[in-house]
Amino acid sequence: MKNRLRVLRAELDWSQADLAERLGVSRQTVNAIETGKYDPSLPLAFSLARTFKRQIEEIFEAERSRL
Amino acid sequence: MSPVQSTWITYRSQIEIGLALLAYMMFLLGSVTILRGNPDTSWRYVIAVVPVAPAAVVVFLFVRRLARLDELQKRIQTEAFGFSLGATALITFAYGFLEGAGMPHLNWTYILPLMAALWAVGAAIFTFRYR
């Protein structure tokens, strides 16, 4: 799943470790989500949305073939 | 929790499990040594099962560590356990067939260390896959 995590994180000048700390997950998990290798659970996606004060759809974009 | 605290908790957890494993090996070595020196003693059954106590501590620490993992780390561990279970099944079945063909009999207690080693290999493979 594509996402804008890296851009949003850069806008706030947060490192992956900073974001991981805010979400209560490991830096490895933040990196795997950013690179699209791991799709987060719905609760974690909502946590991300709350952290960035955005809607989930503004952060994640489902690939057309999977809709 | 800061990243430094999180890293320290991870390392502390690994150190605790390492120390518990060391205690288990020392108890096992002591138990085997005592039993070899006193094979006919009446308390041999008690001495024989004493290493189970530190082994139980290892299991407790391991389960606690799994419970503290985040969702991706839990997925990696699940995949690693699946790999370990499947690979152990293949290896033990293959060796069982080889034993039937004349290879020497091995003690079944080798199975758990084999499974643990393959779990570590699996954890490394699946951790790398999500990097």
mmCIF file of C-alpha atoms in Angstrom:
data_model
loop_
_atom_site.group_PDB
_atom_site.id
_atom_site.type_symbol
_atom_site.label_atom_id
_atom_site.label_comp_id
_atom_site.label_asym_id
_atom_site.label_seq_id
_atom_site.Cartn_x
_atom_site.Cartn_y
_atom_site.Cartn_z
ATOM 1 C CA MET A 1 0.000 0.000 0.000
ATOM 2 C CA LYS A 2 1.382 3.410 -1.002
ATOM 3 C CA ASN A 3 1.635 6.064 1.683
ATOM 4 C CA ARG A 4 2.859 9.613 2.327
ATOM 5 C CA LEU A 5 4.435 8.820 5.653
ATOM 6 C CA ARG A 6 7.960 9.865 4.716
ATOM 7 C CA VAL A 7 6.735 13.241 3.385
ATOM 8 C CA LEU A 8 4.515 13.921 6.401
ATOM 9 C CA ARG A 9 7.304 12.948 8.748
ATOM 10 C CA ALA A 10 9.773 15.215 6.912
ATOM 11 C CA GLU A 11 7.327 18.141 7.141
ATOM 12 C CA LEU A 12 7.469 17.855 10.926
ATOM 13 C CA ASP A 13 11.208 17.112 10.909
ATOM 14 C CA TRP A 14 10.668 13.865 12.790
ATOM 15 C CA SER A 15 13.017 10.915 12.524
ATOM 16 C CA GLN A 16 11.635 7.389 12.177
ATOM 17 C CA ALA A 17 12.577 6.876 15.838
ATOM 18 C CA ASP A 18 10.596 10.013 16.827
ATOM 19 C CA LEU A 19 7.495 8.737 15.041
ATOM 20 C CA ALA A 20 7.979 5.232 16.447
ATOM 21 C CA GLU A 21 8.136 6.680 19.944
ATOM 22 C CA ARG A 22 4.883 8.596 19.419
ATOM 23 C CA LEU A 23 3.148 5.489 18.056
ATOM 24 C CA GLY A 24 4.572 3.088 20.636
ATOM 25 C CA VAL A 25 6.081 0.798 17.993
ATOM 26 C CA SER A 26 9.623 -0.041 16.891
ATOM 27 C CA ARG A 27 11.577 2.032 14.372
ATOM 28 C CA GLN A 28 11.725 -1.092 12.220
ATOM 29 C CA THR A 29 7.920 -1.081 12.011
ATOM 30 C CA VAL A 30 7.805 2.582 10.970
ATOM 31 C CA ASN A 31 10.432 1.883 8.292
ATOM 32 C CA ALA A 32 8.543 -1.183 6.987
ATOM 33 C CA ILE A 33 5.317 0.848 6.715
ATOM 34 C CA GLU A 34 7.091 3.729 4.960
ATOM 35 C CA THR A 35 8.696 1.457 2.399
ATOM 36 C CA GLY A 36 5.370 -0.277 1.757
ATOM 37 C CA LYS A 37 6.645 -3.658 2.934
ATOM 38 C CA TYR A 38 4.117 -3.822 5.745
ATOM 39 C CA ASP A 39 0.532 -2.600 5.884
ATOM 40 C CA PRO A 40 -0.362 -1.482 9.410
ATOM 41 C CA SER A 41 -3.377 -2.770 11.316
ATOM 42 C CA LEU A 42 -6.454 -0.529 11.414
ATOM 43 C CA PRO A 43 -5.732 0.619 15.024
ATOM 44 C CA LEU A 44 -2.152 1.565 14.055
ATOM 45 C CA ALA A 45 -3.383 3.337 10.914
ATOM 46 C CA PHE A 46 -5.796 5.362 13.083
ATOM 47 C CA SER A 47 -2.930 6.155 15.487
ATOM 48 C CA LEU A 48 -0.904 7.418 12.536
ATOM 49 C CA ALA A 49 -3.826 9.535 11.365
ATOM 50 C CA ARG A 50 -4.266 11.027 14.844
ATOM 51 C CA THR A 51 -0.525 11.662 15.159
ATOM 52 C CA PHE A 52 -0.411 13.571 11.869
ATOM 53 C CA LYS A 53 -3.890 15.098 12.409
ATOM 54 C CA ARG A 54 -5.008 13.767 9.003
ATOM 55 C CA GLN A 55 -7.605 11.402 7.619
ATOM 56 C CA ILE A 56 -6.366 7.867 6.942
ATOM 57 C CA GLU A 57 -7.089 8.400 3.211
ATOM 58 C CA GLU A 58 -4.711 11.370 3.219
ATOM 59 C CA ILE A 59 -1.895 9.121 4.418
ATOM 60 C CA PHE A 60 -2.563 5.792 2.697
ATOM 61 C CA GLU A 61 -3.578 5.066 -0.855
ATOM 62 C CA ALA A 62 -4.807 1.589 -1.734
ATOM 63 C CA GLU A 63 -3.419 0.174 -4.961
ATOM 64 C CA ARG A 64 -6.107 0.042 -7.630
ATOM 65 C CA SER A 65 -5.715 -3.689 -8.301
ATOM 66 C CA ARG A 66 -6.453 -4.464 -4.640
ATOM 67 C CA LEU A 67 -9.706 -2.462 -4.480
ATOM 68 C CA MET B 1 8.994 5.802 26.097
ATOM 69 C CA SER B 2 12.083 7.195 24.350
ATOM 70 C CA PRO B 3 13.945 5.162 21.688
ATOM 71 C CA VAL B 4 16.860 4.840 24.134
ATOM 72 C CA GLN B 5 14.544 3.384 26.814
ATOM 73 C CA SER B 6 12.945 1.089 24.251
ATOM 74 C CA THR B 7 16.382 -0.141 23.098
ATOM 75 C CA TRP B 8 17.463 -0.665 26.709
ATOM 76 C CA ILE B 9 14.320 -2.711 27.447
ATOM 77 C CA THR B 10 15.049 -4.854 24.361
ATOM 78 C CA TYR B 11 18.654 -5.416 25.460
ATOM 79 C CA ARG B 12 17.627 -6.017 29.094
ATOM 80 C CA SER B 13 15.124 -8.606 27.922
ATOM 81 C CA GLN B 14 17.833 -10.340 25.824
ATOM 82 C CA ILE B 15 20.271 -10.237 28.753
ATOM 83 C CA GLU B 16 17.635 -11.728 31.105
ATOM 84 C CA ILE B 17 16.874 -14.553 28.673
ATOM 85 C CA GLY B 18 20.617 -15.133 28.157
ATOM 86 C CA LEU B 19 21.235 -15.335 31.917
ATOM 87 C CA ALA B 20 18.276 -17.686 32.406
ATOM 88 C CA LEU B 21 19.619 -19.916 29.594
ATOM 89 C CA LEU B 22 23.055 -19.873 31.239
ATOM 90 C CA ALA B 23 21.468 -20.838 34.586
ATOM 91 C CA TYR B 24 19.592 -23.654 32.840
ATOM 92 C CA MET B 25 22.810 -25.011 31.274
ATOM 93 C CA MET B 26 24.645 -24.795 34.613
ATOM 94 C CA PHE B 27 21.804 -26.592 36.437
ATOM 95 C CA LEU B 28 21.693 -29.218 33.691
ATOM 96 C CA LEU B 29 25.444 -29.777 33.848
ATOM 97 C CA GLY B 30 25.302 -29.980 37.659
ATOM 98 C CA SER B 31 22.345 -32.349 37.592
ATOM 99 C CA VAL B 32 24.008 -34.698 35.067
ATOM 100 C CA THR B 33 27.313 -34.618 36.996
ATOM 101 C CA ILE B 34 25.611 -35.434 40.323
ATOM 102 C CA LEU B 35 23.531 -38.220 38.782
ATOM 103 C CA ARG B 36 26.609 -39.790 37.151
ATOM 104 C CA GLY B 37 28.410 -39.738 40.512
ATOM 105 C CA ASN B 38 25.393 -41.061 42.457
ATOM 106 C CA PRO B 39 23.398 -43.273 40.068
ATOM 107 C CA ASP B 40 21.600 -45.253 42.779
ATOM 108 C CA THR B 41 20.637 -42.486 45.173
ATOM 109 C CA SER B 42 16.987 -42.210 46.260
ATOM 110 C CA TRP B 43 16.747 -38.487 45.316
ATOM 111 C CA ARG B 44 17.910 -39.009 41.730
ATOM 112 C CA TYR B 45 14.478 -38.144 40.303
ATOM 113 C CA VAL B 46 14.462 -34.791 42.117
ATOM 114 C CA ILE B 47 17.989 -33.978 40.882
ATOM 115 C CA ALA B 48 17.021 -35.037 37.347
ATOM 116 C CA VAL B 49 14.112 -32.556 37.126
ATOM 117 C CA VAL B 50 15.812 -29.610 38.906
ATOM 118 C CA PRO B 51 16.918 -28.037 35.531
ATOM 119 C CA VAL B 52 13.235 -27.677 34.645
ATOM 120 C CA ALA B 53 13.009 -24.738 37.116
ATOM 121 C CA PRO B 54 15.427 -22.403 35.244
ATOM 122 C CA ALA B 55 13.925 -23.696 31.969
ATOM 123 C CA ALA B 56 10.526 -22.487 33.216
ATOM 124 C CA VAL B 57 12.068 -19.056 33.859
ATOM 125 C CA VAL B 58 13.348 -19.029 30.242
ATOM 126 C CA VAL B 59 9.843 -19.853 28.991
ATOM 127 C CA PHE B 60 8.288 -17.134 31.194
ATOM 128 C CA LEU B 61 10.776 -14.474 29.994
ATOM 129 C CA PHE B 62 10.339 -15.556 26.379
ATOM 130 C CA VAL B 63 6.526 -15.375 26.514
ATOM 131 C CA ARG B 64 6.732 -11.976 28.256
ATOM 132 C CA ARG B 65 9.046 -10.727 25.545
ATOM 133 C CA LEU B 66 6.680 -11.930 22.788
ATOM 134 C CA ALA B 67 3.758 -10.163 24.485
ATOM 135 C CA ARG B 68 5.692 -6.875 24.450
ATOM 136 C CA LEU B 69 6.453 -6.937 20.723
ATOM 137 C CA ASP B 70 4.646 -4.606 18.334
ATOM 138 C CA GLU B 71 2.469 -5.894 15.501
ATOM 139 C CA LEU B 72 5.190 -6.203 12.835
ATOM 140 C CA GLN B 73 7.577 -7.866 15.279
ATOM 141 C CA LYS B 74 4.812 -10.330 16.227
ATOM 142 C CA ARG B 75 4.252 -11.102 12.541
ATOM 143 C CA ILE B 76 7.987 -11.707 12.055
ATOM 144 C CA GLN B 77 8.040 -14.062 15.050
ATOM 145 C CA THR B 78 4.963 -15.917 13.784
ATOM 146 C CA GLU B 79 6.590 -16.400 10.385
ATOM 147 C CA ALA B 80 9.854 -17.460 12.045
ATOM 148 C CA PHE B 81 8.017 -20.037 14.202
ATOM 149 C CA GLY B 82 6.223 -21.350 11.122
ATOM 150 C CA PHE B 83 9.552 -21.690 9.313
ATOM 151 C CA SER B 84 11.118 -23.373 12.340
ATOM 152 C CA LEU B 85 8.232 -25.824 12.780
ATOM 153 C CA GLY B 86 8.185 -26.774 9.094
ATOM 154 C CA ALA B 87 11.963 -27.079 8.756
ATOM 155 C CA THR B 88 12.230 -29.123 11.986
ATOM 156 C CA ALA B 89 9.486 -31.459 10.750
ATOM 157 C CA LEU B 90 11.291 -31.984 7.439
ATOM 158 C CA ILE B 91 14.704 -32.535 9.068
ATOM 159 C CA THR B 92 13.449 -34.902 11.791
ATOM 160 C CA PHE B 93 11.343 -36.917 9.332
ATOM 161 C CA ALA B 94 14.269 -37.120 6.913
ATOM 162 C CA TYR B 95 16.602 -38.280 9.689
ATOM 163 C CA GLY B 96 13.972 -40.738 10.930
ATOM 164 C CA PHE B 97 13.940 -42.322 7.459
ATOM 165 C CA LEU B 98 17.757 -42.351 7.434
ATOM 166 C CA GLU B 99 17.763 -44.094 10.836
ATOM 167 C CA GLY B 100 15.578 -46.751 9.261
ATOM 168 C CA ALA B 101 18.314 -47.178 6.645
ATOM 169 C CA GLY B 102 21.036 -47.617 9.266
ATOM 170 C CA MET B 103 22.129 -44.157 10.449
ATOM 171 C CA PRO B 104 22.891 -43.969 14.214
ATOM 172 C CA HIS B 105 20.012 -43.206 16.598
ATOM 173 C CA LEU B 106 20.008 -39.658 17.990
ATOM 174 C CA ASN B 107 18.459 -38.578 21.297
ATOM 175 C CA TRP B 108 15.077 -36.832 20.782
ATOM 176 C CA THR B 109 16.178 -34.001 23.119
ATOM 177 C CA TYR B 110 18.168 -32.622 20.157
ATOM 178 C CA ILE B 111 14.866 -31.613 18.551
ATOM 179 C CA LEU B 112 14.224 -28.529 20.725
ATOM 180 C CA PRO B 113 17.705 -26.997 20.246
ATOM 181 C CA LEU B 114 17.334 -27.673 16.507
ATOM 182 C CA MET B 115 13.953 -25.939 16.528
ATOM 183 C CA ALA B 116 15.388 -22.978 18.474
ATOM 184 C CA ALA B 117 18.312 -22.641 16.054
ATOM 185 C CA LEU B 118 15.954 -22.740 13.052
ATOM 186 C CA TRP B 119 13.685 -20.188 14.759
ATOM 187 C CA ALA B 120 16.688 -17.843 15.050
ATOM 188 C CA VAL B 121 17.487 -18.417 11.355
ATOM 189 C CA GLY B 122 13.830 -17.759 10.468
ATOM 190 C CA ALA B 123 13.734 -14.588 12.594
ATOM 191 C CA ALA B 124 16.847 -13.296 10.798
ATOM 192 C CA ILE B 125 15.375 -14.108 7.347
ATOM 193 C CA PHE B 126 11.986 -12.503 8.009
ATOM 194 C CA THR B 127 13.484 -9.485 9.798
ATOM 195 C CA PHE B 128 15.635 -8.896 6.705
ATOM 196 C CA ARG B 129 12.562 -9.225 4.472
ATOM 197 C CA TYR B 130 10.840 -6.267 6.178
ATOM 198 C CA ARG B 131 13.905 -4.011 6.173
#
